[in-house]
PDB file of C-alpha atoms in Angstrom:
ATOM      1  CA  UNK K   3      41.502  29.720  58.469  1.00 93.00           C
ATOM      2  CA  UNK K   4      37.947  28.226  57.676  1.00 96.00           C
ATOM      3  CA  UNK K   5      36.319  26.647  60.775  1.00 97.00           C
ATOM      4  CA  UNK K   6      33.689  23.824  60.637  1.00 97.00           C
ATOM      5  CA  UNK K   7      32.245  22.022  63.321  1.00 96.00           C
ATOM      6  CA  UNK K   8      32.872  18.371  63.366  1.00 96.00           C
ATOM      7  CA  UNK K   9      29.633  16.865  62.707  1.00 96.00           C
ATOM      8  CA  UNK K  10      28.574  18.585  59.671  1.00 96.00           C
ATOM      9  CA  UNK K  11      31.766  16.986  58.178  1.00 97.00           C
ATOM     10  CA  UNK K  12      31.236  13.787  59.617  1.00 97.00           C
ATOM     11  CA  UNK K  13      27.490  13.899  58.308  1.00 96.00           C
ATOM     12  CA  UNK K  14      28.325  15.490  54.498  1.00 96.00           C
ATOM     13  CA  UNK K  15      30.931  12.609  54.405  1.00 97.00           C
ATOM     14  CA  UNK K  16      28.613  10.041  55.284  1.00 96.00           C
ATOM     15  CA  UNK K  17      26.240  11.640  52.151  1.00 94.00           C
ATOM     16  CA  UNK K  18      29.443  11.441  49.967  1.00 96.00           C
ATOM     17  CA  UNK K  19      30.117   7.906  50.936  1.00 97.00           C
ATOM     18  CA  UNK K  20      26.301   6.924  50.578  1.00 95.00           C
ATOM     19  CA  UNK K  21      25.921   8.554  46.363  1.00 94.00           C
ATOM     20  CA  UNK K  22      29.029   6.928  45.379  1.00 94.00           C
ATOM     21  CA  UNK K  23      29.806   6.179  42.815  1.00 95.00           C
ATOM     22  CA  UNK K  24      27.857   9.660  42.229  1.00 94.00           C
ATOM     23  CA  UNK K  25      28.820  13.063  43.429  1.00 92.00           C
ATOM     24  CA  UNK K  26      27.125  15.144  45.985  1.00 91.00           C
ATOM     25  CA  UNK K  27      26.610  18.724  46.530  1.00 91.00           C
ATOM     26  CA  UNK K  28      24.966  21.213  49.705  1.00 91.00           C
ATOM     27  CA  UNK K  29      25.469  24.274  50.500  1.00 90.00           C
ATOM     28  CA  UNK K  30      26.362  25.472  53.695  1.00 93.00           C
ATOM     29  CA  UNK K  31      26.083  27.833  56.572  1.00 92.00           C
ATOM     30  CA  UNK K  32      27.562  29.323  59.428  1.00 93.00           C
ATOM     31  CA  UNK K  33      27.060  30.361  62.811  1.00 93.00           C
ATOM     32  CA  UNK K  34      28.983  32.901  64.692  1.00 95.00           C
ATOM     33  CA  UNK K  35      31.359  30.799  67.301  1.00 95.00           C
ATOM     34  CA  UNK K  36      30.096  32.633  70.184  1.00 94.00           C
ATOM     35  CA  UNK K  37      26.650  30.778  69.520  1.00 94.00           C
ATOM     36  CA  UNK K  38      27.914  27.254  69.378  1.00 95.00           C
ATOM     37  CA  UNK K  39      27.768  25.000  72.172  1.00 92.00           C
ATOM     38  CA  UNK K  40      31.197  23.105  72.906  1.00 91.00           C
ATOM     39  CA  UNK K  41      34.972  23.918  72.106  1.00 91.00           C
ATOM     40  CA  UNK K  42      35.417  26.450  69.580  1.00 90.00           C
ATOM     41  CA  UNK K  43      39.271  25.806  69.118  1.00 85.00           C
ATOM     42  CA  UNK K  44      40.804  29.830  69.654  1.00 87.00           C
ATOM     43  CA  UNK K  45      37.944  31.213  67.317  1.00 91.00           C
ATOM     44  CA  UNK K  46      36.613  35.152  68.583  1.00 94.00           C
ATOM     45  CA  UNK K  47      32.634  35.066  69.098  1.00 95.00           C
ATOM     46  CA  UNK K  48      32.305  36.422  66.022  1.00 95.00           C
ATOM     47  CA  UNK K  49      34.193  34.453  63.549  1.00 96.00           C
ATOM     48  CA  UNK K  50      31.774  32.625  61.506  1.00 95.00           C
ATOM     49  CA  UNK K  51      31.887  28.407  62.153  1.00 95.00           C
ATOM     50  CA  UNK K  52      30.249  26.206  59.094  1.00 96.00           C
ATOM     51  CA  UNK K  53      27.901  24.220  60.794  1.00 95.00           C
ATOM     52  CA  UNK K  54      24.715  23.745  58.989  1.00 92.00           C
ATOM     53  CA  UNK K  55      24.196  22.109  55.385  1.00 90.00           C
ATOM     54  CA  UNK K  56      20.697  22.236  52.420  1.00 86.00           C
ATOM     55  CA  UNK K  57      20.850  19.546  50.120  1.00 76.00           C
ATOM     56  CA  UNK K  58      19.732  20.693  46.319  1.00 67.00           C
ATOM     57  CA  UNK K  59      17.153  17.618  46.328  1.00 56.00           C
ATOM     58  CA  UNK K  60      15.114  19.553  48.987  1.00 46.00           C
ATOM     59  CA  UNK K  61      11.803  20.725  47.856  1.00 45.00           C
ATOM     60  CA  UNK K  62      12.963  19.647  44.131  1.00 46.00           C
ATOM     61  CA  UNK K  63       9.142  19.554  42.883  1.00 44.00           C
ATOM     62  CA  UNK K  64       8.517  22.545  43.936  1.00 44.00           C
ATOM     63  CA  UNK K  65      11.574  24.080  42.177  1.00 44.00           C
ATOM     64  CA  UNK K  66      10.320  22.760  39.129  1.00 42.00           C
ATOM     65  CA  UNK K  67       6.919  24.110  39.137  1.00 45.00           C
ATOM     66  CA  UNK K  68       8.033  27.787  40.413  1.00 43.00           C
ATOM     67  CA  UNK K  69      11.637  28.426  39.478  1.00 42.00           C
ATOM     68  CA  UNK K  70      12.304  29.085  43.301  1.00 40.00           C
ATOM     69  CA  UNK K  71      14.959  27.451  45.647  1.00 43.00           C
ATOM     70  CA  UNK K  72      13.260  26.207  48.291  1.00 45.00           C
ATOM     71  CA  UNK K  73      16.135  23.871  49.758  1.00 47.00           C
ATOM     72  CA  UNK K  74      18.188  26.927  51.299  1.00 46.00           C
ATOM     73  CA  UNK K  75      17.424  29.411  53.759  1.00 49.00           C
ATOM     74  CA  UNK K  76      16.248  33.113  51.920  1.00 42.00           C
ATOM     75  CA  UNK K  77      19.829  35.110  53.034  1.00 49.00           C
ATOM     76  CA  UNK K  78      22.682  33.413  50.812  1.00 60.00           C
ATOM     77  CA  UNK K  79      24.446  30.648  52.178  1.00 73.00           C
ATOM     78  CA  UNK K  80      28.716  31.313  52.697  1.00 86.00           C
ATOM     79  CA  UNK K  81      29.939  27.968  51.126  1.00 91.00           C
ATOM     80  CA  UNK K  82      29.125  24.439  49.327  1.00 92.00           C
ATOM     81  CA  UNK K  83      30.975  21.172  49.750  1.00 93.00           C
ATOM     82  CA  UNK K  84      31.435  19.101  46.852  1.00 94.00           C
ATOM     83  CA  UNK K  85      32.593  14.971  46.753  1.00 94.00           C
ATOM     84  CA  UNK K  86      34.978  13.777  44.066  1.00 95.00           C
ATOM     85  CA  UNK K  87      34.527  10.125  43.940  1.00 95.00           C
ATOM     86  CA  UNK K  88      37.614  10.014  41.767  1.00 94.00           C
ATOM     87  CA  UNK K  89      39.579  10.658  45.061  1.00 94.00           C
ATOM     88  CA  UNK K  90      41.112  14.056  43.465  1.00 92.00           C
ATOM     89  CA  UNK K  91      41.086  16.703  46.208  1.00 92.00           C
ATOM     90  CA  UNK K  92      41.535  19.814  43.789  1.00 91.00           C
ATOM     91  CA  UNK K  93      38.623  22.008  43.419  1.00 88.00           C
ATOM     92  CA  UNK K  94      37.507  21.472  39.677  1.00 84.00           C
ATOM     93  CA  UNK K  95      36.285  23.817  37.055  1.00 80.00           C
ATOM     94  CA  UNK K  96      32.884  22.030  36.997  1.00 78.00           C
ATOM     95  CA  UNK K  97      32.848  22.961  40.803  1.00 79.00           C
ATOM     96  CA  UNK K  98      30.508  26.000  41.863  1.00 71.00           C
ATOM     97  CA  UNK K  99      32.492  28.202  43.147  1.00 71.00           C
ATOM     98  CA  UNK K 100      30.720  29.808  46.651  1.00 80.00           C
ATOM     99  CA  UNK K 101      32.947  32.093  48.534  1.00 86.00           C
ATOM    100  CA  UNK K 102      34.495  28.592  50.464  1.00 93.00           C
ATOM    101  CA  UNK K 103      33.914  25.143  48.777  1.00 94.00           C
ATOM    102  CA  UNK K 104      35.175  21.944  50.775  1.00 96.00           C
ATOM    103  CA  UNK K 105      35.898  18.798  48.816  1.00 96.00           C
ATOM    104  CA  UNK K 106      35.374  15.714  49.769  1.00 96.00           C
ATOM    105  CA  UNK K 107      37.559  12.325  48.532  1.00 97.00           C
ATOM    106  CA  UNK K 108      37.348   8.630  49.689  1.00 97.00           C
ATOM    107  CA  UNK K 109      38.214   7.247  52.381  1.00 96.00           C
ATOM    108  CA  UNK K 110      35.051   9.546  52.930  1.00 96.00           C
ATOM    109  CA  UNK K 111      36.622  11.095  56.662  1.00 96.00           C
ATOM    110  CA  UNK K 112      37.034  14.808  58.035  1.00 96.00           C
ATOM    111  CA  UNK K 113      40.165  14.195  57.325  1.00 95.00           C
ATOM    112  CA  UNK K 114      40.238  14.123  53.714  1.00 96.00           C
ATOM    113  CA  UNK K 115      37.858  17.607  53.303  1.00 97.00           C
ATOM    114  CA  UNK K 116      40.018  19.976  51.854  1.00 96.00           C
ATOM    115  CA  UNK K 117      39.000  23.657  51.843  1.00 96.00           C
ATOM    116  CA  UNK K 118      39.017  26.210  49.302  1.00 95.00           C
ATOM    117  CA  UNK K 119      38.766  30.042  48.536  1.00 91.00           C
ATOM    118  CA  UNK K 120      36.763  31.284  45.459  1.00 85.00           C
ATOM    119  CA  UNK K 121      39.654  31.647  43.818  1.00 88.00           C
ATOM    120  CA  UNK K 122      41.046  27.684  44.030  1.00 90.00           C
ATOM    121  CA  UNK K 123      43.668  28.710  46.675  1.00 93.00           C
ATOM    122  CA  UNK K 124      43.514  26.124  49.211  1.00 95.00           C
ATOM    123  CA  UNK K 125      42.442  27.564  53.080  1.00 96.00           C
ATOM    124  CA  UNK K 126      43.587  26.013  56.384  1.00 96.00           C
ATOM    125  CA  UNK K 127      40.626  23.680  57.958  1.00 97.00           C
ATOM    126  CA  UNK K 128      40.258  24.045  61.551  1.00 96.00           C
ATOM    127  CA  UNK K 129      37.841  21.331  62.829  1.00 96.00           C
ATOM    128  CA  UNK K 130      35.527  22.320  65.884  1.00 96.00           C
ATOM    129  CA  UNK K 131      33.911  20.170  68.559  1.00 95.00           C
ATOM    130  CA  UNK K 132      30.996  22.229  68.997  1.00 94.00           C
ATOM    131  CA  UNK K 133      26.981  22.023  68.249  1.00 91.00           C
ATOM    132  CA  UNK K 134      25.237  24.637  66.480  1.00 87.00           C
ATOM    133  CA  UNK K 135      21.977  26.048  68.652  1.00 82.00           C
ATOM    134  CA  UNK K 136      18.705  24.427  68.493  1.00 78.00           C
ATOM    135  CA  UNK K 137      17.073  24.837  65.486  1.00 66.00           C
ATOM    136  CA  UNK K 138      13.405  25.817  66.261  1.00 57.00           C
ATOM    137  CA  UNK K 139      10.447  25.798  63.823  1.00 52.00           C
TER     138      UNK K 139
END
C-alpha cells in the first residue's frame, strides 16, 4: 500500500488540470505517519505518508547556469507524479520511473491518481486526511 495525504493530491491535480493540455511533473516526499497531524488511516508511525511535492520549474535559472537541482530538497525524494492529459492511467515508458510514480488523468480528482511501483506494477492508494508538520525556514 502507498499512502498519500489528501491535499497533496488535491493540489498536484489542480497543477494537472491548470497545464492542460500540457503534462506536469514533481517529485515527491514523505513524512513518517507518526509526524502528521490528522487521521492516518491504520498506518504504524513509521510508515512513510507522501505528503510534500518540488516542481522541476523551481529555481530553473539557476539550473541552467550551474548544472545543480535546486527545486528538490539535497536527500533524494521517494516518488514523482506524472499527468496524462490523454486520460490513459498506465504508467508510460516516457515516464521517470522513481521508486513510486502516481499518474494523474482527467477528470483531474484523487480519485483518478493511480499508483505505481518502479517496475509498472500498479500499488494500492490509501488516501490520508492528515497535514504534514510545519514547514519552518
Amino acid at each position: 500500500m502507498i499512502y498519500a495525504t489528501r491535499g497533496l493530491l488535491e493540489v498536484l491535480c489542480e497543477f494537472a488540470e491548470d497545464a492542460e493540455p500540457n503534462s506536469v511533473t514533481a517529485t515527491l516526499a514523505t513524512t513518517a505517519a507518526g509526524n502528521l497531524d490528522g487521521d492516518v488511516d491504520d498506518a504504524s508511525p513509521e510508515t512513510p505518508v507522501f505528503t510534500d511535492f518540488y516542481l522541476p520549474q523551481t529555481g530553473e535559472s539557476i539550473t541552467a547556469v550551474f548544472g545543480m537541482d535546486l527545486s528538490t530538497p539535497s536527500a533524494q525524494t521517494q516518488g514523482r507524479f506524472v499527468s496524462h492529459p490523454d486520460g490513459n492511467p498506465e504508467i508510460s515508458i516516457e515516464d521517470d520511473l522513481h521508486a513510486t510514480v502516481f499518474v494523474a488523468v482527467p477528470p483531474w480528482t484523487p480519485e483518478n491518481v493511480a499508483v505505481y511501483d518502479r517496475w509498472s506494477n500498479r500499488e494500492e492508494l490509501v488516501v490520508v486526511d492528515a497535514e504534514p508538520p510545519e514547514a519552518e525556514i
